[in-house]
C-alpha cells in the first residue's frame, strides 16, 4: 500500500505508511510474534540465505511488524532507511559505535541525557575512541574541538533537561567540511517539530519510548539514515549483536505513531500556556521553554523548530527543598523520570536523571538544586494549570 503514494502529509503517512497487509486483509497492522520463518524447500532456504530470494530469515535480523514500524518512521522522517532497536539507548549506542573505530575522535555537546553522556565519556574511550565534550550552543566551540581524527559529531536538541538548543545546520556544515558525520538525538523535538536530516544531519536517533509510544507502555528506539550507511555500518552489527526491537513493542509503537501528531499538538499547546503561567509566578526563578521569545537560543529555535516542544524546564526559588515541596504538592502531575507520556510527569534532574554527574558538571549544564523538568501530558490544560497553581500555593 505504501508504495502506491509517497507524497502524503505526516498525519496520513503515520496512519498508512509501511503497512504490510497479509492475505486475511486485516485493517490494523498484524503482530507477527515469531522468532523464525519456514521455507517450502531446502533450496528456498538456501536461496534466501544467499539473498537471491526476498523474505525474512530470523527475527533478530528482521520481522514484518518491525519492518512496518521502520518504514513508517522513514516516511515521517524523510529517511531512506531505518533500524528499530529495543530501547532509545540501544539506538544511540549503535549509531555512535557503528560510526567510529579505535583511534577516531568524537566531538559531542556536553548537554546530553546522562546515559548518552556515559556512552561518549566512559564507554567509547575503553575501545580507543576519544571524545571531547563542548558547550554546543556556540559553533566556535565545535570548531576548536576538531582534531585530524575527528570522525563524528553528536548532539541532542533541545537538550535534556535544560532545553538548550544547538544549531544543527551549523554543526552539520562543519561535519561535512571535514568529512565527519553528525548524529542527532531528536527525542525532545519529536520527528514532527524538527527534521535533522533536512538540516544536514547524517543520522537521527529516537527513544521511541517517549512521544512515539506516548502512552507509557513499552521501550523502543530507532536509527534513521541513508541506505548506504545503514547497509555498510549497521546491518552486520544488528545481525550479530542483536539490539532488535520485539514485534510486540513494534506493534505498540505503530499504533502510537497513528496518534502522534494529535498528541504532540495538544501537549505543545498546553506546554506553551503552562510555561507562560510559570514565568509569571514569583516562586519561579526561571522558565526555559523553546516556544517562548525569552528562550536563550530563540533565534535558532525559529530557524529549525516548528513547535515549542512538550517539555518545560523551570527553576524553583529555594532550591531542592522548594522543588521537592512543589513536586509533592502536585495532584494530577505525577513524579516520574519518564517523558512524552499522555500523563504529565515531573522530575528533579539533579537527584534522578542527572544524579551521576558531578556538581560541577551539573552546574555547567544549568541544572541547579531547584531545577525541575515538566513533561506536559494530554490532560485538560485548565486542570493542569489549576493543579500547578494549587501546588505552588501549598509549597510556599
Ligand atoms: C534525550 C534522550 N535520549 C535517549 C534516551 C534513552 O531512551 P530509552 O529510555 O528508550 O533507552 C532518553 C531517555 O530518557 C532521552 O531522554
Tab-separated table of N, CA and C in Angstrom, residues 4 55 82 117 143 153 182 184 205 208 228 289 356:
chain	number	residue	atom	x	y	z
A	4	UNK	N	2.313	2.829	-3.250
A	4	UNK	CA	1.477	3.472	-4.268
A	4	UNK	C	1.609	4.993	-4.227
A	55	UNK	N	12.702	-12.155	1.602
A	55	UNK	CA	11.939	-12.802	2.669
A	55	UNK	C	12.684	-12.725	3.994
A	82	UNK	N	15.894	2.692	7.944
A	82	UNK	CA	15.864	2.770	9.408
A	82	UNK	C	16.094	1.396	10.003
A	117	UNK	N	25.690	10.510	27.698
A	117	UNK	CA	26.978	11.071	28.105
A	117	UNK	C	27.910	9.951	28.581
A	143	UNK	N	34.195	23.987	16.446
A	143	UNK	CA	35.338	24.167	15.540
A	143	UNK	C	36.655	23.940	16.274
A	153	UNK	N	30.266	13.828	15.106
A	153	UNK	CA	29.704	14.849	15.990
A	153	UNK	C	28.389	14.299	16.527
A	182	UNK	N	27.307	13.617	11.431
A	182	UNK	CA	26.598	14.194	12.589
A	182	UNK	C	25.416	13.298	12.959
A	184	UNK	N	22.138	13.138	15.429
A	184	UNK	CA	21.269	13.985	16.257
A	184	UNK	C	20.265	13.118	17.003
A	205	UNK	N	18.494	9.701	15.702
A	205	UNK	CA	18.088	8.623	16.612
A	205	UNK	C	16.934	9.099	17.500
A	208	UNK	N	11.988	5.759	21.068
A	208	UNK	CA	10.562	5.659	20.726
A	208	UNK	C	9.725	5.448	21.982
A	228	UNK	N	22.859	3.466	2.238
A	228	UNK	CA	24.248	3.016	2.099
A	228	UNK	C	24.902	2.916	3.479
A	289	UNK	N	11.668	27.484	27.915
A	289	UNK	CA	10.728	26.804	27.025
A	289	UNK	C	11.016	27.269	25.590
A	356	UNK	N	24.211	11.159	38.365
A	356	UNK	CA	25.587	10.639	38.268
A	356	UNK	C	26.621	11.690	37.847
